[in-house]
PDB file of C-alpha atoms in Angstrom:
ATOM      1  CA  UNK E   1    -151.201 176.834 107.215  1.00 42.00           C
ATOM      2  CA  UNK E   2    -152.421 175.061 110.334  1.00 39.00           C
ATOM      3  CA  UNK E   3    -152.091 176.431 113.815  1.00 37.00           C
ATOM      4  CA  UNK E   4    -152.821 174.933 117.205  1.00 34.00           C
ATOM      5  CA  UNK E   5    -152.518 176.958 120.404  1.00 32.00           C
ATOM      6  CA  UNK E   6    -153.008 174.231 123.033  1.00 33.00           C
ATOM      7  CA  UNK E   7    -149.344 173.411 123.531  1.00 32.00           C
ATOM      8  CA  UNK E   8    -148.489 171.054 126.390  1.00 32.00           C
ATOM      9  CA  UNK E   9    -145.147 170.280 127.949  1.00 33.00           C
ATOM     10  CA  UNK E  10    -143.237 171.412 124.882  1.00 36.00           C
ATOM     11  CA  UNK E  11    -139.943 171.611 126.732  1.00 36.00           C
ATOM     12  CA  UNK E  12    -140.196 167.922 127.641  1.00 39.00           C
ATOM     13  CA  UNK E  13    -141.284 166.816 124.185  1.00 42.00           C
ATOM     14  CA  UNK E  14    -138.906 168.886 122.093  1.00 47.00           C
ATOM     15  CA  UNK E  15    -135.797 166.675 122.441  1.00 44.00           C
ATOM     16  CA  UNK E  16    -137.626 163.507 121.403  1.00 44.00           C
ATOM     17  CA  UNK E  17    -139.250 165.179 118.413  1.00 52.00           C
ATOM     18  CA  UNK E  18    -136.503 167.354 117.004  1.00 50.00           C
ATOM     19  CA  UNK E  19    -133.145 166.098 118.196  1.00 45.00           C
ATOM     20  CA  UNK E  20    -131.152 162.943 117.725  1.00 40.00           C
ATOM     21  CA  UNK E  21    -129.141 161.685 114.789  1.00 37.00           C
ATOM     22  CA  UNK E  22    -130.513 162.522 111.329  1.00 42.00           C
ATOM     23  CA  UNK E  23    -131.847 159.705 109.180  1.00 41.00           C
ATOM     24  CA  UNK E  24    -129.723 157.813 106.681  1.00 41.00           C
ATOM     25  CA  UNK E  25    -130.104 160.656 104.178  1.00 45.00           C
ATOM     26  CA  UNK E  26    -128.671 163.104 106.761  1.00 48.00           C
ATOM     27  CA  UNK E  27    -131.563 165.412 105.921  1.00 65.00           C
ATOM     28  CA  UNK E  28    -134.333 164.906 108.435  1.00 84.00           C
ATOM     29  CA  UNK E  29    -135.041 165.058 112.126  1.00 88.00           C
ATOM     30  CA  UNK E  30    -137.153 162.138 113.423  1.00 92.00           C
ATOM     31  CA  UNK E  31    -140.313 164.283 113.267  1.00 93.00           C
ATOM     32  CA  UNK E  32    -139.648 165.335 109.673  1.00 94.00           C
ATOM     33  CA  UNK E  33    -138.834 161.769 108.627  1.00 95.00           C
ATOM     34  CA  UNK E  34    -142.148 160.559 110.052  1.00 96.00           C
ATOM     35  CA  UNK E  35    -143.960 163.395 108.311  1.00 97.00           C
ATOM     36  CA  UNK E  36    -142.625 162.408 104.890  1.00 97.00           C
ATOM     37  CA  UNK E  37    -143.696 158.810 105.514  1.00 97.00           C
ATOM     38  CA  UNK E  38    -147.171 159.889 106.673  1.00 98.00           C
ATOM     39  CA  UNK E  39    -147.720 162.086 103.620  1.00 98.00           C
ATOM     40  CA  UNK E  40    -146.697 159.256 101.304  1.00 98.00           C
ATOM     41  CA  UNK E  41    -149.055 156.960 103.181  1.00 98.00           C
ATOM     42  CA  UNK E  42    -152.044 159.145 102.444  1.00 98.00           C
ATOM     43  CA  UNK E  43    -150.970 159.674  98.826  1.00 98.00           C
ATOM     44  CA  UNK E  44    -150.557 155.972  98.085  1.00 98.00           C
ATOM     45  CA  UNK E  45    -153.754 154.920  99.873  1.00 98.00           C
ATOM     46  CA  UNK E  46    -156.187 157.848 100.218  1.00 98.00           C
ATOM     47  CA  UNK E  47    -159.216 155.637 100.786  1.00 97.00           C
ATOM     48  CA  UNK E  48    -157.429 153.667 103.472  1.00 97.00           C
ATOM     49  CA  UNK E  49    -156.346 156.860 105.205  1.00 98.00           C
ATOM     50  CA  UNK E  50    -159.994 157.949 105.405  1.00 98.00           C
ATOM     51  CA  UNK E  51    -160.408 155.399 108.211  1.00 97.00           C
ATOM     52  CA  UNK E  52    -157.846 157.289 110.295  1.00 97.00           C
ATOM     53  CA  UNK E  53    -159.938 160.440 109.961  1.00 98.00           C
ATOM     54  CA  UNK E  54    -163.137 158.543 110.764  1.00 97.00           C
ATOM     55  CA  UNK E  55    -161.596 157.432 114.047  1.00 96.00           C
ATOM     56  CA  UNK E  56    -161.577 161.099 115.119  1.00 96.00           C
ATOM     57  CA  UNK E  57    -165.385 161.494 114.935  1.00 96.00           C
ATOM     58  CA  UNK E  58    -166.171 160.315 118.492  1.00 95.00           C
ATOM     59  CA  UNK E  59    -164.019 163.106 119.914  1.00 94.00           C
ATOM     60  CA  UNK E  60    -166.042 165.952 118.408  1.00 96.00           C
ATOM     61  CA  UNK E  61    -168.468 167.868 120.605  1.00 94.00           C
ATOM     62  CA  UNK E  62    -169.921 170.426 118.257  1.00 95.00           C
ATOM     63  CA  UNK E  63    -166.951 172.598 117.325  1.00 96.00           C
ATOM     64  CA  UNK E  64    -164.815 171.230 120.160  1.00 96.00           C
ATOM     65  CA  UNK E  65    -162.441 168.288 119.997  1.00 95.00           C
ATOM     66  CA  UNK E  66    -162.018 166.629 123.370  1.00 94.00           C
ATOM     67  CA  UNK E  67    -159.608 164.172 124.959  1.00 90.00           C
ATOM     68  CA  UNK E  68    -159.729 162.196 128.193  1.00 87.00           C
ATOM     69  CA  UNK E  69    -156.703 162.253 130.496  1.00 83.00           C
ATOM     70  CA  UNK E  70    -155.060 158.888 130.929  1.00 80.00           C
ATOM     71  CA  UNK E  71    -156.627 157.044 133.835  1.00 72.00           C
ATOM     72  CA  UNK E  72    -159.691 159.282 133.929  1.00 81.00           C
ATOM     73  CA  UNK E  73    -161.838 158.385 130.928  1.00 76.00           C
ATOM     74  CA  UNK E  74    -164.902 160.044 132.467  1.00 78.00           C
ATOM     75  CA  UNK E  75    -163.289 163.479 132.225  1.00 89.00           C
ATOM     76  CA  UNK E  76    -163.297 165.340 128.908  1.00 90.00           C
ATOM     77  CA  UNK E  77    -160.808 168.115 128.264  1.00 92.00           C
ATOM     78  CA  UNK E  78    -161.068 170.425 125.272  1.00 93.00           C
ATOM     79  CA  UNK E  79    -157.985 169.886 123.121  1.00 92.00           C
ATOM     80  CA  UNK E  80    -158.984 172.163 120.278  1.00 93.00           C
ATOM     81  CA  UNK E  81    -161.781 174.447 119.129  1.00 95.00           C
ATOM     82  CA  UNK E  82    -162.452 174.142 115.408  1.00 96.00           C
ATOM     83  CA  UNK E  83    -164.251 176.556 113.144  1.00 96.00           C
ATOM     84  CA  UNK E  84    -166.447 174.045 111.335  1.00 97.00           C
ATOM     85  CA  UNK E  85    -166.728 170.970 113.517  1.00 97.00           C
ATOM     86  CA  UNK E  86    -167.716 167.604 112.050  1.00 97.00           C
ATOM     87  CA  UNK E  87    -168.759 168.833 108.579  1.00 97.00           C
ATOM     88  CA  UNK E  88    -165.118 169.562 107.695  1.00 98.00           C
ATOM     89  CA  UNK E  89    -164.002 166.152 108.921  1.00 98.00           C
ATOM     90  CA  UNK E  90    -166.760 164.344 107.034  1.00 98.00           C
ATOM     91  CA  UNK E  91    -165.961 166.277 103.873  1.00 98.00           C
ATOM     92  CA  UNK E  92    -162.321 165.225 104.109  1.00 98.00           C
ATOM     93  CA  UNK E  93    -163.327 161.593 104.570  1.00 98.00           C
ATOM     94  CA  UNK E  94    -165.533 161.748 101.485  1.00 98.00           C
ATOM     95  CA  UNK E  95    -162.764 163.403  99.465  1.00 98.00           C
ATOM     96  CA  UNK E  96    -160.210 160.762 100.410  1.00 98.00           C
ATOM     97  CA  UNK E  97    -162.580 157.933  99.564  1.00 98.00           C
ATOM     98  CA  UNK E  98    -162.956 159.239  96.011  1.00 97.00           C
ATOM     99  CA  UNK E  99    -159.313 160.191  95.411  1.00 97.00           C
ATOM    100  CA  UNK E 100    -157.194 157.950  93.225  1.00 97.00           C
ATOM    101  CA  UNK E 101    -153.860 156.704  94.475  1.00 97.00           C
ATOM    102  CA  UNK E 102    -150.984 159.104  93.910  1.00 97.00           C
ATOM    103  CA  UNK E 103    -147.320 158.465  93.338  1.00 96.00           C
ATOM    104  CA  UNK E 104    -144.899 158.566  96.242  1.00 98.00           C
ATOM    105  CA  UNK E 105    -143.051 161.834  96.702  1.00 98.00           C
ATOM    106  CA  UNK E 106    -139.284 161.593  96.466  1.00 97.00           C
ATOM    107  CA  UNK E 107    -137.239 163.276  99.153  1.00 96.00           C
ATOM    108  CA  UNK E 108    -135.399 166.306  97.772  1.00 96.00           C
ATOM    109  CA  UNK E 109    -132.313 167.679  99.488  1.00 95.00           C
ATOM    110  CA  UNK E 110    -132.878 171.040  97.818  1.00 95.00           C
ATOM    111  CA  UNK E 111    -136.480 171.309  99.016  1.00 97.00           C
ATOM    112  CA  UNK E 112    -135.377 170.353 102.526  1.00 96.00           C
ATOM    113  CA  UNK E 113    -132.963 173.281 102.472  1.00 95.00           C
ATOM    114  CA  UNK E 114    -135.709 175.657 101.368  1.00 95.00           C
ATOM    115  CA  UNK E 115    -137.976 174.387 104.152  1.00 96.00           C
ATOM    116  CA  UNK E 116    -135.156 174.703 106.684  1.00 95.00           C
ATOM    117  CA  UNK E 117    -134.563 178.321 105.690  1.00 94.00           C
ATOM    118  CA  UNK E 118    -138.154 179.202 106.535  1.00 95.00           C
ATOM    119  CA  UNK E 119    -138.104 177.345 109.854  1.00 95.00           C
ATOM    120  CA  UNK E 120    -134.890 179.132 110.785  1.00 93.00           C
ATOM    121  CA  UNK E 121    -136.239 182.562 109.854  1.00 91.00           C
ATOM    122  CA  UNK E 122    -139.558 182.179 111.631  1.00 92.00           C
ATOM    123  CA  UNK E 123    -138.720 180.004 114.609  1.00 91.00           C
ATOM    124  CA  UNK E 124    -136.674 182.369 116.706  1.00 90.00           C
ATOM    125  CA  UNK E 125    -138.677 185.412 115.591  1.00 89.00           C
ATOM    126  CA  UNK E 126    -141.966 183.734 116.533  1.00 89.00           C
ATOM    127  CA  UNK E 127    -143.673 184.925 113.360  1.00 86.00           C
ATOM    128  CA  UNK E 128    -145.986 182.953 111.093  1.00 88.00           C
ATOM    129  CA  UNK E 129    -147.140 182.789 107.494  1.00 87.00           C
ATOM    130  CA  UNK E 130    -145.471 181.994 104.200  1.00 91.00           C
ATOM    131  CA  UNK E 131    -143.533 185.247 103.766  1.00 82.00           C
ATOM    132  CA  UNK E 132    -140.209 185.998 105.419  1.00 77.00           C
ATOM    133  CA  UNK E 133    -136.971 187.819 104.690  1.00 75.00           C
ATOM    134  CA  UNK E 134    -136.333 185.318 101.910  1.00 72.00           C
ATOM    135  CA  UNK E 135    -139.563 186.233 100.167  1.00 84.00           C
ATOM    136  CA  UNK E 136    -142.441 183.951  99.239  1.00 90.00           C
ATOM    137  CA  UNK E 137    -142.216 180.127  99.088  1.00 93.00           C
ATOM    138  CA  UNK E 138    -141.438 180.126  95.375  1.00 94.00           C
ATOM    139  CA  UNK E 139    -138.582 182.586  95.975  1.00 93.00           C
ATOM    140  CA  UNK E 140    -136.999 180.370  98.632  1.00 93.00           C
ATOM    141  CA  UNK E 141    -137.395 177.265  96.503  1.00 95.00           C
ATOM    142  CA  UNK E 142    -135.912 178.907  93.399  1.00 95.00           C
ATOM    143  CA  UNK E 143    -132.739 179.633  95.348  1.00 95.00           C
ATOM    144  CA  UNK E 144    -132.112 175.876  95.256  1.00 96.00           C
ATOM    145  CA  UNK E 145    -134.194 174.856  92.200  1.00 96.00           C
ATOM    146  CA  UNK E 146    -134.053 177.768  89.725  1.00 96.00           C
ATOM    147  CA  UNK E 147    -136.064 175.959  87.039  1.00 95.00           C
ATOM    148  CA  UNK E 148    -138.783 174.533  89.285  1.00 94.00           C
ATOM    149  CA  UNK E 149    -141.992 173.957  87.309  1.00 92.00           C
ATOM    150  CA  UNK E 150    -144.542 174.170  90.126  1.00 95.00           C
ATOM    151  CA  UNK E 151    -144.401 174.338  93.907  1.00 96.00           C
ATOM    152  CA  UNK E 152    -146.518 174.641  97.032  1.00 96.00           C
ATOM    153  CA  UNK E 153    -145.853 175.055 100.736  1.00 97.00           C
ATOM    154  CA  UNK E 154    -147.806 173.861 103.763  1.00 98.00           C
ATOM    155  CA  UNK E 155    -146.948 174.987 107.295  1.00 96.00           C
ATOM    156  CA  UNK E 156    -148.028 173.533 110.623  1.00 96.00           C
ATOM    157  CA  UNK E 157    -147.610 175.267 113.974  1.00 95.00           C
ATOM    158  CA  UNK E 158    -147.848 173.628 117.367  1.00 94.00           C
ATOM    159  CA  UNK E 159    -148.543 170.052 116.328  1.00 95.00           C
ATOM    160  CA  UNK E 160    -146.292 167.432 117.837  1.00 93.00           C
ATOM    161  CA  UNK E 161    -146.841 164.292 115.760  1.00 96.00           C
ATOM    162  CA  UNK E 162    -146.639 163.668 112.038  1.00 97.00           C
ATOM    163  CA  UNK E 163    -150.122 162.177 111.997  1.00 97.00           C
ATOM    164  CA  UNK E 164    -151.595 165.192 113.767  1.00 96.00           C
ATOM    165  CA  UNK E 165    -150.041 167.463 111.150  1.00 97.00           C
ATOM    166  CA  UNK E 166    -151.335 165.418 108.215  1.00 98.00           C
ATOM    167  CA  UNK E 167    -154.837 164.858 109.615  1.00 98.00           C
ATOM    168  CA  UNK E 168    -155.354 168.543 110.262  1.00 94.00           C
ATOM    169  CA  UNK E 169    -154.064 169.532 106.847  1.00 97.00           C
ATOM    170  CA  UNK E 170    -156.396 167.027 105.211  1.00 98.00           C
ATOM    171  CA  UNK E 171    -159.401 168.298 107.166  1.00 98.00           C
ATOM    172  CA  UNK E 172    -158.248 171.879 106.527  1.00 97.00           C
ATOM    173  CA  UNK E 173    -160.756 173.292 108.997  1.00 96.00           C
ATOM    174  CA  UNK E 174    -161.585 176.913 108.254  1.00 95.00           C
ATOM    175  CA  UNK E 175    -159.741 176.992 104.923  1.00 95.00           C
ATOM    176  CA  UNK E 176    -162.321 177.672 102.227  1.00 95.00           C
ATOM    177  CA  UNK E 177    -160.482 176.165  99.267  1.00 96.00           C
ATOM    178  CA  UNK E 178    -158.950 173.245 101.246  1.00 97.00           C
ATOM    179  CA  UNK E 179    -155.632 174.297  99.732  1.00 96.00           C
ATOM    180  CA  UNK E 180    -153.480 172.266 102.125  1.00 97.00           C
ATOM    181  CA  UNK E 181    -155.349 169.058 101.304  1.00 98.00           C
ATOM    182  CA  UNK E 182    -155.111 169.755  97.589  1.00 97.00           C
ATOM    183  CA  UNK E 183    -151.358 170.316  97.832  1.00 97.00           C
ATOM    184  CA  UNK E 184    -150.729 167.056  99.682  1.00 98.00           C
ATOM    185  CA  UNK E 185    -152.775 165.107  97.144  1.00 98.00           C
ATOM    186  CA  UNK E 186    -151.718 166.960  93.984  1.00 97.00           C
ATOM    187  CA  UNK E 187    -150.691 164.300  91.410  1.00 97.00           C
ATOM    188  CA  UNK E 188    -148.400 166.783  89.688  1.00 97.00           C
ATOM    189  CA  UNK E 189    -145.956 167.009  92.562  1.00 97.00           C
ATOM    190  CA  UNK E 190    -143.013 164.629  92.497  1.00 97.00           C
ATOM    191  CA  UNK E 191    -140.690 165.853  95.256  1.00 97.00           C
ATOM    192  CA  UNK E 192    -140.946 166.814  98.920  1.00 98.00           C
ATOM    193  CA  UNK E 193    -138.768 168.624 101.405  1.00 97.00           C
ATOM    194  CA  UNK E 194    -139.604 168.920 105.098  1.00 97.00           C
ATOM    195  CA  UNK E 195    -138.093 170.607 108.096  1.00 96.00           C
ATOM    196  CA  UNK E 196    -139.431 170.780 111.663  1.00 96.00           C
ATOM    197  CA  UNK E 197    -137.943 172.983 114.341  1.00 95.00           C
ATOM    198  CA  UNK E 198    -138.425 175.229 117.315  1.00 94.00           C
ATOM    199  CA  UNK E 199    -140.949 178.081 117.178  1.00 95.00           C
ATOM    200  CA  UNK E 200    -140.878 180.738 119.887  1.00 95.00           C
ATOM    201  CA  UNK E 201    -144.690 181.061 120.117  1.00 96.00           C
ATOM    202  CA  UNK E 202    -146.061 177.633 119.199  1.00 95.00           C
ATOM    203  CA  UNK E 203    -143.157 175.509 120.391  1.00 96.00           C
ATOM    204  CA  UNK E 204    -142.765 173.654 117.113  1.00 95.00           C
ATOM    205  CA  UNK E 205    -143.351 174.304 113.423  1.00 95.00           C
ATOM    206  CA  UNK E 206    -143.054 172.133 110.339  1.00 97.00           C
ATOM    207  CA  UNK E 207    -142.621 173.371 106.781  1.00 97.00           C
ATOM    208  CA  UNK E 208    -143.577 171.063 103.911  1.00 98.00           C
ATOM    209  CA  UNK E 209    -142.366 172.098 100.455  1.00 97.00           C
ATOM    210  CA  UNK E 210    -143.722 170.235  97.429  1.00 98.00           C
ATOM    211  CA  UNK E 211    -142.556 170.604  93.857  1.00 97.00           C
ATOM    212  CA  UNK E 212    -142.523 169.375  90.307  1.00 94.00           C
ATOM    213  CA  UNK E 213    -138.821 169.723  89.619  1.00 80.00           C
TER     214      UNK E 213
END
């Protein structure tokens, strides 16, 4: 689970990220559609994706990640405070460079429904975590896939682009076992379901459900 508290202008960004006509599969918002594509990009070319993480190195100042406002490159604003700083980023780069290519995940309507249930339950309540009134991730998934063989769930709070979600889950700052990275790169998973929606505290949340059906 990844969280990010530095939300900016969420009311202005929300329509562009979450609304609009669903994709051709009538399953995904634009944000969720981009997230599926970004996850498949890192799975099919882990070593190539390492370069995207490397491009983040110049923005680290110890444990801080900084950005410069447009038109004022001399000013640095703290965008995020990490727990580990550059060591976590460098570890992720090294891991991607040694990871073999994985198969593309196939979009699953049933997993999308399970992800949507969690977004719906948590969003208006403003809660966080993997548990809700529907139980644990495996409980929600089994409602739609009773015979699921294996499953995992990643959640992102307060991140507004698909790339931001994926990069931070790959780095997995502060997560000892790097469980989010392992889930995204697990060769045993075949299917993916994603839903992104409003969250009362963080502005936006995305749920990524992965499974071997």
